[in-house]
Coordinates of C-alpha atoms and ligand atoms in Angstrom, one line a residue:
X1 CA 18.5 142.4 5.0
X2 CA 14.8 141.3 5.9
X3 CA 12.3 143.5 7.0
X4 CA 11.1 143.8 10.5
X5 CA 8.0 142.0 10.2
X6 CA 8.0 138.2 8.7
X7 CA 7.3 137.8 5.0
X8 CA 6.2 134.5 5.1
X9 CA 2.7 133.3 6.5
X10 CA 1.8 130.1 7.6
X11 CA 0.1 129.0 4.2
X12 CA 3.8 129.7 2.3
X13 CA 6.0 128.5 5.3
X14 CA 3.7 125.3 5.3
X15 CA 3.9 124.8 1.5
X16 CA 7.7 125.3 1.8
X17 CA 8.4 123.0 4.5
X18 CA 7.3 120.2 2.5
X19 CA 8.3 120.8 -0.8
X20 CA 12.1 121.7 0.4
X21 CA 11.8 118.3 3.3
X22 CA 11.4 120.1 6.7
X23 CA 8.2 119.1 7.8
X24 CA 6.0 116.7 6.5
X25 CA 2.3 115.6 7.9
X26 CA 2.8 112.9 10.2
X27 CA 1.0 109.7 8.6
X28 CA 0.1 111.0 5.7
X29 CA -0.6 108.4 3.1
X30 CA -3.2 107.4 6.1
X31 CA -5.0 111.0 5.4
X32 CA -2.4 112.2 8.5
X33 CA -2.7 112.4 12.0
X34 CA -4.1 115.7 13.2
X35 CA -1.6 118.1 14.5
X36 CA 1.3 115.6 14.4
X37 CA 3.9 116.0 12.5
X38 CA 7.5 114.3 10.9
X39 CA 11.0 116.5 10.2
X40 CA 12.4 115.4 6.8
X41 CA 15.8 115.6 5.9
X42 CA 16.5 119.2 6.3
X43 CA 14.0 119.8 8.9
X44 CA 15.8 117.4 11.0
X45 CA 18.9 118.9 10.3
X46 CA 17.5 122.5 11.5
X47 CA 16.3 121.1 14.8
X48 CA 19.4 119.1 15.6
X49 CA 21.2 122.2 15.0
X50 CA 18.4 124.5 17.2
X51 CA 19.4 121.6 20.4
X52 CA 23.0 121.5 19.7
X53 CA 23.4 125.5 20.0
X54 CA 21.0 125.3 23.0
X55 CA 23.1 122.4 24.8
X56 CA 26.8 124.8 23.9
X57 CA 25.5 127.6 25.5
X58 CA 23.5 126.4 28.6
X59 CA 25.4 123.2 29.0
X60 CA 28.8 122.8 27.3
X61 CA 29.8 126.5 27.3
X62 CA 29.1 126.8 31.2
X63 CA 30.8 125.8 34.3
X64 CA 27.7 125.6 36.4
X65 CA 25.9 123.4 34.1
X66 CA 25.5 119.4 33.6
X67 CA 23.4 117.7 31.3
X68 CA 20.5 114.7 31.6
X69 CA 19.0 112.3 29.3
X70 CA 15.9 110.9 31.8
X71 CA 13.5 108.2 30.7
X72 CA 10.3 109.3 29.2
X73 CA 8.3 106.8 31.2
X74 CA 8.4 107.5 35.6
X75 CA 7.3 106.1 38.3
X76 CA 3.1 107.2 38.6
X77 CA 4.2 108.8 42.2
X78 CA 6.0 111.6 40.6
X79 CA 3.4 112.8 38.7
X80 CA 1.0 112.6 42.3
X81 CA 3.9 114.3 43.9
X82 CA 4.6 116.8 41.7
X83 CA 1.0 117.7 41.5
X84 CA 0.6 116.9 37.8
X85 CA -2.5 114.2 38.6
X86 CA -4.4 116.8 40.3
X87 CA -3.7 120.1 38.8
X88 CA -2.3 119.8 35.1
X89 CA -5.8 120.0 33.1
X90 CA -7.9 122.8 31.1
X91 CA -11.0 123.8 31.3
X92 CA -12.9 121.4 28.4
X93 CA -16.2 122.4 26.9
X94 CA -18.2 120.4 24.8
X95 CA -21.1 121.4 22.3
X96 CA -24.7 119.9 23.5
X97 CA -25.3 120.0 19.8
X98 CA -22.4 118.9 17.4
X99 CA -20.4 117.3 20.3
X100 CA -16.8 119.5 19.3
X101 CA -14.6 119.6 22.1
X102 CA -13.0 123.4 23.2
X103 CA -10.8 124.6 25.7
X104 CA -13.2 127.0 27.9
X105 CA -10.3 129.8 28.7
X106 CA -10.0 130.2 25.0
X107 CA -13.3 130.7 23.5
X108 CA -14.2 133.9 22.9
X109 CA -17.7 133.2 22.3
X110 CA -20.4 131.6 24.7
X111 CA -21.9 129.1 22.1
X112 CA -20.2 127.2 19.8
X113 CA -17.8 128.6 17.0
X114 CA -19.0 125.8 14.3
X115 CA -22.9 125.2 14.9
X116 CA -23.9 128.0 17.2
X117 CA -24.5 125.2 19.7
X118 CA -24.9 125.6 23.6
X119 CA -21.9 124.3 25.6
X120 CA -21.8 122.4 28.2
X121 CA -20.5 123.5 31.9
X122 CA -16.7 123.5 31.9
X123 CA -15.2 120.1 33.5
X124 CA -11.1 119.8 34.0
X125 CA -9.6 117.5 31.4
X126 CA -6.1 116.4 32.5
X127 CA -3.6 116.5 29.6
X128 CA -1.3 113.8 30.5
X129 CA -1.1 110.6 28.4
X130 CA -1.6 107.7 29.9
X131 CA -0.6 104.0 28.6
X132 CA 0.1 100.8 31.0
X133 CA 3.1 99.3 31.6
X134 CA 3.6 95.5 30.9
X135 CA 1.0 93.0 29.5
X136 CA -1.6 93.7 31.8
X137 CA -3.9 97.2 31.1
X138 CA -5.4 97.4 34.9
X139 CA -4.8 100.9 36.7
X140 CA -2.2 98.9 38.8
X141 CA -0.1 99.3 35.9
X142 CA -0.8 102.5 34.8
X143 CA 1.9 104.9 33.4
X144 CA 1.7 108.4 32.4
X145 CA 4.1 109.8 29.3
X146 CA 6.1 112.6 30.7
X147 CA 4.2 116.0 29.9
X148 CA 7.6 118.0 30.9
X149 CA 11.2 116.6 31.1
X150 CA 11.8 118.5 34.2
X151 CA 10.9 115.7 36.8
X152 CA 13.2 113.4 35.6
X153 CA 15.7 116.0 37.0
X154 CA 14.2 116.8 40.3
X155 CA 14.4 113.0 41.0
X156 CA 17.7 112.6 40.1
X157 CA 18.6 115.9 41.7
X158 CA 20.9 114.4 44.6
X159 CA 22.4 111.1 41.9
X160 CA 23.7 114.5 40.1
X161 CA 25.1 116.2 42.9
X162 CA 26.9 112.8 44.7
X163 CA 28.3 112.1 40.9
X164 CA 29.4 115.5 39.6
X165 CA 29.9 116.9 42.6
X166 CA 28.8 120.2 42.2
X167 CA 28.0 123.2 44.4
X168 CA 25.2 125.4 44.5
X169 CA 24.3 127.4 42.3
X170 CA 24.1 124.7 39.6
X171 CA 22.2 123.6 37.1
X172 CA 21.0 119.9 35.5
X173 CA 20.2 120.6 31.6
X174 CA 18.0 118.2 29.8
X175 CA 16.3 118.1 25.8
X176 CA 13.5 115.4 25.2
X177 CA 9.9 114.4 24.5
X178 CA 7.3 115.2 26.1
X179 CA 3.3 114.5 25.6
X180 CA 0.3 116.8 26.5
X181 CA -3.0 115.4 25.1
X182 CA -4.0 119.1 24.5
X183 CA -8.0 119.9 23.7
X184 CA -7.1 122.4 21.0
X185 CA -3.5 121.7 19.3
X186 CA -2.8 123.7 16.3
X187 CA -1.0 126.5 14.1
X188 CA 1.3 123.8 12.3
X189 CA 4.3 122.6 14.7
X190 CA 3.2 125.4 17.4
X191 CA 1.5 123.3 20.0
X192 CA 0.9 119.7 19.3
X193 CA 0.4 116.6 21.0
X194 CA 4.0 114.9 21.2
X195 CA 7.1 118.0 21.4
X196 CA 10.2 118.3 22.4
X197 CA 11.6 120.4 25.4
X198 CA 15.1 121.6 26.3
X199 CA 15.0 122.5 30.0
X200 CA 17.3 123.5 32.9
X201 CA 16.3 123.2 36.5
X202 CA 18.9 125.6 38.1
X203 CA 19.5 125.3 41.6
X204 CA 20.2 127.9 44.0
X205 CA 20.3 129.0 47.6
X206 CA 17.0 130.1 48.3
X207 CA 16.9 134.2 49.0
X208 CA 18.9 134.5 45.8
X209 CA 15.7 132.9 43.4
X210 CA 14.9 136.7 42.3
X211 CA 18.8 138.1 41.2
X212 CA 18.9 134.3 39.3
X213 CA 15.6 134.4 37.7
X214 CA 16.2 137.9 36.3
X215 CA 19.9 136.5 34.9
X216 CA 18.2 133.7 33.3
X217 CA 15.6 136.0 31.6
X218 CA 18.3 137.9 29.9
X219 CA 20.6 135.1 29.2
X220 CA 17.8 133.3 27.5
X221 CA 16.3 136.1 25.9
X222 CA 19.7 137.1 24.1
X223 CA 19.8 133.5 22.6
X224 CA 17.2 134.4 20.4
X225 CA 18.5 137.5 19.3
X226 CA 22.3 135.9 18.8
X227 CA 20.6 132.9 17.0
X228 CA 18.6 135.2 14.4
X229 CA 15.5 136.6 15.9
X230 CA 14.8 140.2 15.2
X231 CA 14.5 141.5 18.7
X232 CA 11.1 143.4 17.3
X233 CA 9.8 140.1 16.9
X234 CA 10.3 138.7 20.6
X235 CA 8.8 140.1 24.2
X236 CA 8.8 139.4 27.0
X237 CA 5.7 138.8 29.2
X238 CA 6.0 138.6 33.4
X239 CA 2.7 136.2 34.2
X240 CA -0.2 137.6 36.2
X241 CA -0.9 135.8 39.6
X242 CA -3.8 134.3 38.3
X243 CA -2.0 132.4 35.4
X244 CA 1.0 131.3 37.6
X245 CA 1.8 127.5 37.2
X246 CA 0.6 125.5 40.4
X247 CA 4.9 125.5 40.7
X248 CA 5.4 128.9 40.5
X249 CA 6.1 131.8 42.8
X250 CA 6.9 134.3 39.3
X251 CA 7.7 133.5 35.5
X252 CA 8.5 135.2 32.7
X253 CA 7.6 134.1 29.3
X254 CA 9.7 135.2 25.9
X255 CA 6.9 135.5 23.1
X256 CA 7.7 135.7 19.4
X257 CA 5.3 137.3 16.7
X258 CA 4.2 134.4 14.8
X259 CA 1.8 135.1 11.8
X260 CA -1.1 134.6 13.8
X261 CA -0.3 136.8 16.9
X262 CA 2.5 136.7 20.0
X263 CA 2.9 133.2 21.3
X264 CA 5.2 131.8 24.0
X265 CA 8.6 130.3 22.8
X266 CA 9.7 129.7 26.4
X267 CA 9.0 130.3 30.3
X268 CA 11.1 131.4 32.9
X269 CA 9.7 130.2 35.9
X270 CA 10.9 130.4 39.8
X271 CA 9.5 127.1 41.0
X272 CA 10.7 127.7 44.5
X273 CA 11.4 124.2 46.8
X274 CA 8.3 123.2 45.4
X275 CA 9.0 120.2 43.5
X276 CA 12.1 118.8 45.5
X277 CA 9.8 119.3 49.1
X278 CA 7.3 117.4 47.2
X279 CA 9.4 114.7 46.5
X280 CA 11.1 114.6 49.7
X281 CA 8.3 114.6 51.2
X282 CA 6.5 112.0 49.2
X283 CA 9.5 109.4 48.7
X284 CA 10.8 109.9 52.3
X285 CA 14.1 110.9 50.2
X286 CA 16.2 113.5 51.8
X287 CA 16.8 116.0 49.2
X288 CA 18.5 118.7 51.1
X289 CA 22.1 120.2 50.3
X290 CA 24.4 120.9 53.0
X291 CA 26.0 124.2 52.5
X292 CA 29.8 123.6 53.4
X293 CA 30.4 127.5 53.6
X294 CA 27.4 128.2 56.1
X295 CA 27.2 125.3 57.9
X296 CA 23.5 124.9 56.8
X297 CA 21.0 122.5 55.2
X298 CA 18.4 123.6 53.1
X299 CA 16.0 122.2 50.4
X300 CA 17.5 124.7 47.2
X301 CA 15.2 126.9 45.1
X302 CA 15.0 126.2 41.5
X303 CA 15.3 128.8 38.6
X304 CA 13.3 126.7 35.3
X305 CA 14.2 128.6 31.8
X306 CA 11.9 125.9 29.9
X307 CA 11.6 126.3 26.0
X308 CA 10.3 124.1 23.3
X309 CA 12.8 122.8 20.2
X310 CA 9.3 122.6 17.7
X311 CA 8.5 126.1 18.6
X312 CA 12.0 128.0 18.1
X313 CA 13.2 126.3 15.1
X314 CA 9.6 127.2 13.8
X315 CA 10.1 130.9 14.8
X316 CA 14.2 130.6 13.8
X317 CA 12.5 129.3 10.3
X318 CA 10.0 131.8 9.6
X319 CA 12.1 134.8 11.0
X320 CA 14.7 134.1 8.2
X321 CA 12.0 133.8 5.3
X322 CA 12.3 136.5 2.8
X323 CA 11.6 137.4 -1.1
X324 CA 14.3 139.7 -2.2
X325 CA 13.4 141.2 -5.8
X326 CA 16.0 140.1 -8.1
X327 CA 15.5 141.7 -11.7
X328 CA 11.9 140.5 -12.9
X329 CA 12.3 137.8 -10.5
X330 CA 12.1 137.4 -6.7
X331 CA 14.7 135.8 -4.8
X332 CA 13.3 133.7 -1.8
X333 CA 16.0 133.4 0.6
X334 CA 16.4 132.1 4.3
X335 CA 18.7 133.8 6.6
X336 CA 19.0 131.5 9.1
X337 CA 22.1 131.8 11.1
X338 CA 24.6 130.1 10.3
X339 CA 25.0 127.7 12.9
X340 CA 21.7 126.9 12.4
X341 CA 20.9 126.3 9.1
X342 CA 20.5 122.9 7.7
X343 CA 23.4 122.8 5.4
X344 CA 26.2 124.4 6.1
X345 CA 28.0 124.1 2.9
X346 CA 26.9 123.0 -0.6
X347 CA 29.6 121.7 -3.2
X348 CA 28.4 122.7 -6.4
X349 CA 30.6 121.6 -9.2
X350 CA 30.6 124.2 -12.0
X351 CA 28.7 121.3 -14.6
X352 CA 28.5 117.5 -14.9
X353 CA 31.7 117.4 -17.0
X354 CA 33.2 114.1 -16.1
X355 CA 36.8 116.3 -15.8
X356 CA 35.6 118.3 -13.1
X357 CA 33.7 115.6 -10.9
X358 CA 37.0 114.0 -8.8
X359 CA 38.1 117.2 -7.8
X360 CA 34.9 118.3 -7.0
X361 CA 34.1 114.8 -4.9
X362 CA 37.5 115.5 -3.6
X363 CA 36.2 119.0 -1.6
X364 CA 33.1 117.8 -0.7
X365 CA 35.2 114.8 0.9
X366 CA 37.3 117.5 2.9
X367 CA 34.4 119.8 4.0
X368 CA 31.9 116.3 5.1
X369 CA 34.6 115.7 7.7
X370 CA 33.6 119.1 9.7
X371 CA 30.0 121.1 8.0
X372 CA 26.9 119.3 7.2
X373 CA 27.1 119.6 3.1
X374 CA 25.2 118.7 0.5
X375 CA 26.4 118.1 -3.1
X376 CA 24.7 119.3 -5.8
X377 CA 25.7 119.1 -9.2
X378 CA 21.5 118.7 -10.9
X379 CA 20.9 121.8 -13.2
X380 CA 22.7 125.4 -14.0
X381 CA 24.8 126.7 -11.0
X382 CA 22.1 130.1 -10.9
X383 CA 19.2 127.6 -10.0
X384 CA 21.5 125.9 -7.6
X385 CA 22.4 128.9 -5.6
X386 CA 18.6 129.8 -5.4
X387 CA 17.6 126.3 -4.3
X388 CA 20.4 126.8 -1.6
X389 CA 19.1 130.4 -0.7
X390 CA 16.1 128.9 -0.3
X391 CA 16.9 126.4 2.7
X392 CA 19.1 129.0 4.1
X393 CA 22.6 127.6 3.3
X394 CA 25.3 130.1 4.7
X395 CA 27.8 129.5 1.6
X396 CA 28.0 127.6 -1.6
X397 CA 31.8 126.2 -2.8
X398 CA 31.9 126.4 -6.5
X399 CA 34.7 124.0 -8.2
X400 CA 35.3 125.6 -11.6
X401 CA 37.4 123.7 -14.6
X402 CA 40.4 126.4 -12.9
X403 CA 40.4 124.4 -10.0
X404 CA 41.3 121.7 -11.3
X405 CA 44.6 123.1 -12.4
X406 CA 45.2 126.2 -9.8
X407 CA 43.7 124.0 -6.4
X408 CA 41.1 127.3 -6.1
X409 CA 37.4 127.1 -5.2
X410 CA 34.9 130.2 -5.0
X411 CA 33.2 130.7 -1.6
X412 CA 29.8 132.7 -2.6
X413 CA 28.1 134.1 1.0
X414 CA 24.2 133.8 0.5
X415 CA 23.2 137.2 2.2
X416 CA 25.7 139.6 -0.1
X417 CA 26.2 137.2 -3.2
X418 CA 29.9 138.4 -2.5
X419 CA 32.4 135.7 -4.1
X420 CA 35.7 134.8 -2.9
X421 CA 38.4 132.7 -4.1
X422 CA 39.8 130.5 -2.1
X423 CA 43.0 127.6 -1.9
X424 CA 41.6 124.4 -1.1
X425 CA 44.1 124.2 1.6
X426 CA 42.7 126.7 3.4
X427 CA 39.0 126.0 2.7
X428 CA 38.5 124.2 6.0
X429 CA 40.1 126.5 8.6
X430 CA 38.3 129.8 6.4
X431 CA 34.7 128.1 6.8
X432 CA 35.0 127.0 10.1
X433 CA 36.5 130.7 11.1
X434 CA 33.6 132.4 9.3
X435 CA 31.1 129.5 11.2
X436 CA 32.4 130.9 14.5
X437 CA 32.9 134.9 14.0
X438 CA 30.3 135.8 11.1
X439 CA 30.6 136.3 7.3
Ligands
GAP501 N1 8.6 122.5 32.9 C1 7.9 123.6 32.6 C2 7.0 123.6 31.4 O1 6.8 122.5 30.9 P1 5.5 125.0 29.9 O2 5.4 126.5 29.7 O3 4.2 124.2 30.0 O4 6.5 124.7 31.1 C3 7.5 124.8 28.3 O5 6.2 124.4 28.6 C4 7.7 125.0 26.8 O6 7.4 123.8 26.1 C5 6.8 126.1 26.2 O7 7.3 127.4 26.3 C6 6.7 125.6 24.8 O8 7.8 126.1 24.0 C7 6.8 124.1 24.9 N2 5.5 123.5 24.8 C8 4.6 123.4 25.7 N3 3.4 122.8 25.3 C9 3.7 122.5 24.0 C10 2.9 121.9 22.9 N4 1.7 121.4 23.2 N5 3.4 121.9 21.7 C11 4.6 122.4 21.4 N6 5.4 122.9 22.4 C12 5.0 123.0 23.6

């Protein structure tokens, strides 16, 4: 099993991702765009699978729980409602001398880090994106890209209600882009410019924010752990007063170790009435819910458990990495959950031999239907169960010249090397069982 603390650092992991297709430098035969960057085949794969876990357990799996897909670009009032125009910046710095730009609450210098320079006094930079809507680029037309997904479900707050018909407490669910033109992005996919977000605005009665807030800590917390995490790798960390969102009455954040120090995967926040009184108040909208057991109208508290997709399948990814030694080599191996990893199953025929290609196309045919697989028939079978181990794929199928004749396969389980034999009748119902309840 791996060891507490990860083996890889960012230099390896970054090296890794590209060679193997996860990530690749966004733009890159234009000398890249910095701190932007592109999922390649299996990287795409891992995230898909990191949002479709998410949207089973806090959307799917629950009854108090809808989903969203809101548009990216909103109407410029929600973002002076919300109080996005006037109070989501940083602090920005600039050097008198070399002219580099620095966020002011993370320098831990007074002069500048690269020339020594003198900075500047500290003047708010507001991170939302701007871009105009239509032909014309005049302020009248003026649009921001959303820098959370959350306001596209506090404005649709009472079209949910009316269509699903839900009661309080209930939650809207929602994954999607969202843009911050940060001062200092960085640390590979950590904080960039353009990320995704999988949110859930939970509403409930106000009086019972704290007892919800608490739930959703723990509920969200033990998703890391059940998807993989080593718990001795997360914590969690209650905000100061001072650092409280301009939304929030409390938050909780869950941090994971990454290579260079904790960093948040995720906030917990209790936003109070805040953004739907806002909006009421600013659209002339009533956004109230009437409370058929008490007879009473109220404007509903909102628990936020907001978490990025970049960040946790970059802490999912380097969590699993490990180097086992194997004889006079080292075996690099991923243990990324199961339901997580890229591929799911790899058909590996035993050789090229013409004889054994149908039946092998055959199972790979059969499994395609229900895993994401990969066939892989390049090279001796040992190098292909390492280049498997390496992108974390839960279980090979071998088809053997034997199969051919006996309808067998061998299931091989990357994290024991164990090897079973299996009928290709059963292979199906015995991966998907394994998928749901372990090796
Ligand atoms: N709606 C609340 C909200 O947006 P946040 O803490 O600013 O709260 C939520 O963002 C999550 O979005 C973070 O925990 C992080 O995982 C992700 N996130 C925020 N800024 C990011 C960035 N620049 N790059 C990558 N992920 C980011």
């Amino acid at each position: 099993m791996p060891r507490v603390l990860p083996y890889a650092d960012m230099d390896k992991i970054m090296s890794l991702s590209k060679r193997r297709g996860f990530v690749f430098q966004s733009s890159e035969i234009y000398g890249g765009l910095a701190s932007t960057w592109d999922y390649g085949p299996l990287g795409v794969e891992l995230k898909r699978h990191v949002k479709e876990a998410w949207w089973q357990s806090v959307v799917l799996g629950r009854d108090d729980m809808v989903g969203l897909d809101a548009a990216i670009l909103m109407a410029p009032q929600v973002w002076v409602a919300s109080g996005h125009v006037e109070n989501f910046s940083d602090p920005l710095v600039e050097c008198r001398e070399c002219h580099l730009r620095f966020r002011a609450d993370q320098l831990e210098t007074e002069r500048c880090p690269e020339c020594g320079g003198e900075f500047t006094e500290p003047r708010r930079f507001n991170l939302m994106f701007r871009t105009f809507m239509g032909p014309v680029e005049d302020t009248g037309h003026e649009v921001f890209l959303r820098p959370e997904t959350a306001q596209g479900i506090f404005v649709n707050f009472q079209n949910v209600l009316n269509s699903s018909r839900k009661k309080l407490p209930f939650g809207i669910g929602q994954i999607g882009k969202a843009f911050r033109n940060e001062i200092t992005p960085g640390n590979f996919t950590f904080r960039t410019r353009e990320f995704e977000q999988m949110e859930v605005e939970f509403f409930v009665k106000p009086g019972t924010d704290e007892e919800w807030l608490q739930k959703w800590v723990d509920e969200r917390f033990n998703w890391y752990v059940k998807h993989g995490i080593r718990k001795e790798n997360l914590r969690l960390r209650r905000h100061d007063r001072d650092e409280l969102a301009h939304y929030a009455k409390d938050t909780y954040d869950i941090e994971y170790r990454f290579p260079w120090g904790w960093g948040e995967l995720e906030g917990i926040a209790d936003r109070t009435d805040f953004d739907l009184g806002r909006h009421a108040e600013a659209s002339g909208e009533d956004l109230t819910y009437f409370d058929e057991e008490t007879r009473e109208r109220y404007l509903p508290y909102v628990i936020e458990p907001s978490g990025g997709v970049d960040r946790a399948t970059l802490a999912f990814w380097l969590d699993s990495y490990d180097e086992e030694p194997d004889g006079d080599t080292v075996r690099v191996v991923s243990h990324l959950h199961r339901k997580l990893a890229p591929i799911t199953v790899a058909v590996l025929p035993l050789s090229r031999n013409a004889r054994l290609a149908p039946t092998a196309r055959n199972v790979h045919d059969l499994l395609r239907r229900h895993f994401s697989t990969q066939f892989d028939d390049a090279q001796s079978v040992g190098r292909r169960y390492r280049r498997q181990d390496e992108i974390g794929t839960p279980y090979c199928v071998t088809v053997d010249f034997d199969t051919i004749d006996d309808q067998q396969v061998t299931i091989r389980d990357r994290d024991t090397m164990h090897q079973v034999r299996v009928p290709v009748a059963n292979l199906v119902n015995i991966l998907q069982d394994k998928l749901e309840h372990g090796w």
